[in-house]
mmCIF file of C-alpha atoms in Angstrom:
data_model
loop_
_atom_site.group_PDB
_atom_site.id
_atom_site.type_symbol
_atom_site.label_atom_id
_atom_site.label_comp_id
_atom_site.label_asym_id
_atom_site.label_seq_id
_atom_site.Cartn_x
_atom_site.Cartn_y
_atom_site.Cartn_z
ATOM 1 C CA MET A 476 -8.987 -8.680 -8.726
ATOM 2 C CA ALA A 477 -9.844 -5.948 -6.220
ATOM 3 C CA GLU A 478 -13.375 -5.788 -7.642
ATOM 4 C CA TYR A 479 -13.805 -9.550 -7.216
ATOM 5 C CA PHE A 480 -12.680 -9.468 -3.579
ATOM 6 C CA GLU A 481 -14.839 -6.435 -2.883
ATOM 7 C CA SER A 482 -17.879 -8.197 -4.329
ATOM 8 C CA GLU A 483 -17.220 -11.328 -2.263
ATOM 9 C CA GLN A 484 -16.720 -9.329 0.946
ATOM 10 C CA ARG A 485 -19.877 -7.305 0.306
ATOM 11 C CA GLU A 486 -21.902 -10.510 -0.193
ATOM 12 C CA LEU A 487 -20.485 -12.029 2.980
ATOM 13 C CA ALA A 488 -21.345 -8.900 4.995
ATOM 14 C CA LEU A 489 -24.863 -8.848 3.560
ATOM 15 C CA SER A 490 -25.333 -12.481 4.554
ATOM 16 C CA MET A 491 -24.351 -11.508 8.117
ATOM 17 C CA SER A 492 -26.365 -8.283 8.367
ATOM 18 C CA ALA A 493 -28.664 -9.799 11.010
ATOM 19 C CA SER A 494 -25.569 -9.945 13.248
ATOM 20 C CA ASN A 495 -25.000 -6.208 12.687
ATOM 21 C CA VAL A 496 -22.114 -6.814 10.257
ATOM 22 C CA ARG A 497 -21.717 -3.902 7.845
ATOM 23 C CA TYR A 498 -19.597 -3.444 4.750
ATOM 24 C CA ARG A 499 -17.868 -0.294 3.598
ATOM 25 C CA SER A 500 -15.849 -0.318 0.402
ATOM 26 C CA PRO A 501 -12.273 0.873 0.915
ATOM 27 C CA GLN A 502 -11.969 1.904 -2.763
ATOM 28 C CA ALA A 503 -12.425 5.639 -2.145
ATOM 29 C CA ALA A 504 -9.855 5.558 0.679
ATOM 30 C CA PHE A 505 -7.357 3.911 -1.703
ATOM 31 C CA GLU A 506 -7.707 6.512 -4.472
ATOM 32 C CA GLY A 507 -4.166 7.599 -5.273
ATOM 33 C CA LYS A 508 -2.688 4.859 -3.040
ATOM 34 C CA ARG A 509 -2.751 1.811 -5.301
ATOM 35 C CA ILE A 510 0.322 -0.299 -6.139
ATOM 36 C CA CYS A 511 1.680 2.020 -8.844
ATOM 37 C CA ASP A 512 0.741 5.264 -7.093
ATOM 38 C CA SER A 513 2.938 7.362 -4.853
ATOM 39 C CA PRO A 514 2.607 6.740 -2.021
ATOM 40 C CA GLU A 515 1.407 3.206 -2.631
ATOM 41 C CA GLY A 516 -0.864 1.714 -0.005
ATOM 42 C CA ILE A 517 -0.550 -1.867 -1.232
ATOM 43 C CA ASN A 518 2.794 -3.598 -1.611
ATOM 44 C CA GLY A 519 3.715 -5.025 -4.975
ATOM 45 C CA VAL A 520 5.996 -8.050 -5.149
ATOM 46 C CA VAL A 521 8.253 -8.070 -2.083
ATOM 47 C CA ALA A 522 11.231 -10.405 -1.770
ATOM 48 C CA GLY A 523 11.752 -11.838 1.690
ATOM 49 C CA PRO A 524 14.152 -14.164 3.430
ATOM 50 C CA ASN A 525 13.592 -17.873 3.701
ATOM 51 C CA GLY A 526 14.257 -17.810 7.420
ATOM 52 C CA ASP A 527 13.027 -16.105 10.568
ATOM 53 C CA GLY A 528 10.498 -13.427 9.772
ATOM 54 C CA ASP A 529 8.392 -14.289 6.764
ATOM 55 C CA PHE A 530 9.226 -17.958 6.978
ATOM 56 C CA HIS A 531 10.605 -20.039 9.809
ATOM 57 C CA HIS A 532 14.154 -21.316 9.815
ATOM 58 C CA GLY A 533 14.256 -24.829 8.440
ATOM 59 C CA ASP A 534 11.056 -24.500 6.386
ATOM 60 C CA LYS A 535 11.311 -26.172 3.013
ATOM 61 C CA ASN A 536 10.994 -23.898 0.015
ATOM 62 C CA THR A 537 7.379 -23.618 -1.012
ATOM 63 C CA GLN A 538 5.794 -22.625 -4.290
ATOM 64 C CA LEU A 539 6.483 -19.037 -3.166
ATOM 65 C CA CYS A 540 10.211 -19.665 -3.645
ATOM 66 C CA TRP A 541 10.325 -21.372 -7.027
ATOM 67 C CA TRP A 542 11.391 -18.332 -9.049
ATOM 68 C CA PHE A 543 13.831 -16.911 -6.520
ATOM 69 C CA THR A 544 17.210 -18.427 -5.834
ATOM 70 C CA GLY A 545 19.214 -18.896 -2.693
ATOM 71 C CA ASP A 546 17.672 -17.737 0.573
ATOM 72 C CA THR A 547 15.084 -15.422 -0.980
ATOM 73 C CA CYS A 548 11.376 -16.114 -1.436
ATOM 74 C CA LEU A 549 8.243 -14.208 -2.278
ATOM 75 C CA SER A 550 7.365 -12.361 0.917
ATOM 76 C CA ARG A 551 3.967 -12.750 2.500
ATOM 77 C CA GLU A 552 3.892 -8.946 2.525
ATOM 78 C CA SER A 553 3.397 -8.993 -1.261
ATOM 79 C CA TYR A 554 0.026 -7.554 -2.298
ATOM 80 C CA HIS A 555 -0.877 -6.686 1.292
ATOM 81 C CA PRO A 556 -1.382 -3.200 2.736
ATOM 82 C CA ASN A 557 1.614 -1.313 4.062
ATOM 83 C CA GLN A 558 1.400 1.494 6.649
ATOM 84 C CA THR A 559 -0.319 3.823 4.159
ATOM 85 C CA GLY A 560 -2.739 1.046 3.233
ATOM 86 C CA THR A 561 -3.635 0.133 6.782
ATOM 87 C CA SER A 562 -4.436 3.809 7.389
ATOM 88 C CA ALA A 563 -6.690 3.771 4.312
ATOM 89 C CA TYR A 564 -8.488 0.671 5.614
ATOM 90 C CA ALA A 565 -8.878 2.325 9.019
ATOM 91 C CA GLN A 566 -10.435 5.353 7.326
ATOM 92 C CA ALA A 567 -12.965 3.099 5.562
ATOM 93 C CA PHE A 568 -13.763 1.165 8.742
ATOM 94 C CA MET A 569 -14.179 4.326 10.810
ATOM 95 C CA THR A 570 -16.497 5.776 8.167
ATOM 96 C CA ALA A 571 -18.539 2.563 8.205
ATOM 97 C CA SER A 572 -18.703 2.652 12.003
ATOM 98 C CA LEU A 573 -19.878 6.274 11.994
ATOM 99 C CA LEU A 574 -22.528 5.511 9.360
ATOM 100 C CA SER A 575 -23.683 2.476 11.327
ATOM 101 C CA ALA A 576 -23.895 4.499 14.568
ATOM 102 C CA ALA A 577 -25.843 7.268 12.820
ATOM 103 C CA THR A 578 -28.277 4.686 11.409
ATOM 104 C CA ARG A 579 -28.821 3.175 14.866
ATOM 105 C CA GLN A 580 -29.538 6.670 16.230
ATOM 106 C CA GLY A 581 -32.135 7.271 13.515
ATOM 107 C CA ARG A 582 -30.135 9.820 11.500
#
């Protein structure tokens, strides 16, 4: 799935290159930080409350809640970067920014 999203993001960035949009794959920054690694940079399945926080109080259960019972649902944090992951993304973005700046300066 990560390869699919990476391909789609790369294509989108290429289509916007005239607007100075650049793409840098975060794959290298996530080496050793995937879901089953330690530390993991992407959350696996995270259970969350059906109330303030992930969901708003009074929201009806959605398809995210069908396999949980009671006041617990699939959290929107599932399969999203945690603190380690956001640092990995920042590393990729900063590298892309430095490469882009060097290209503009003729390096």
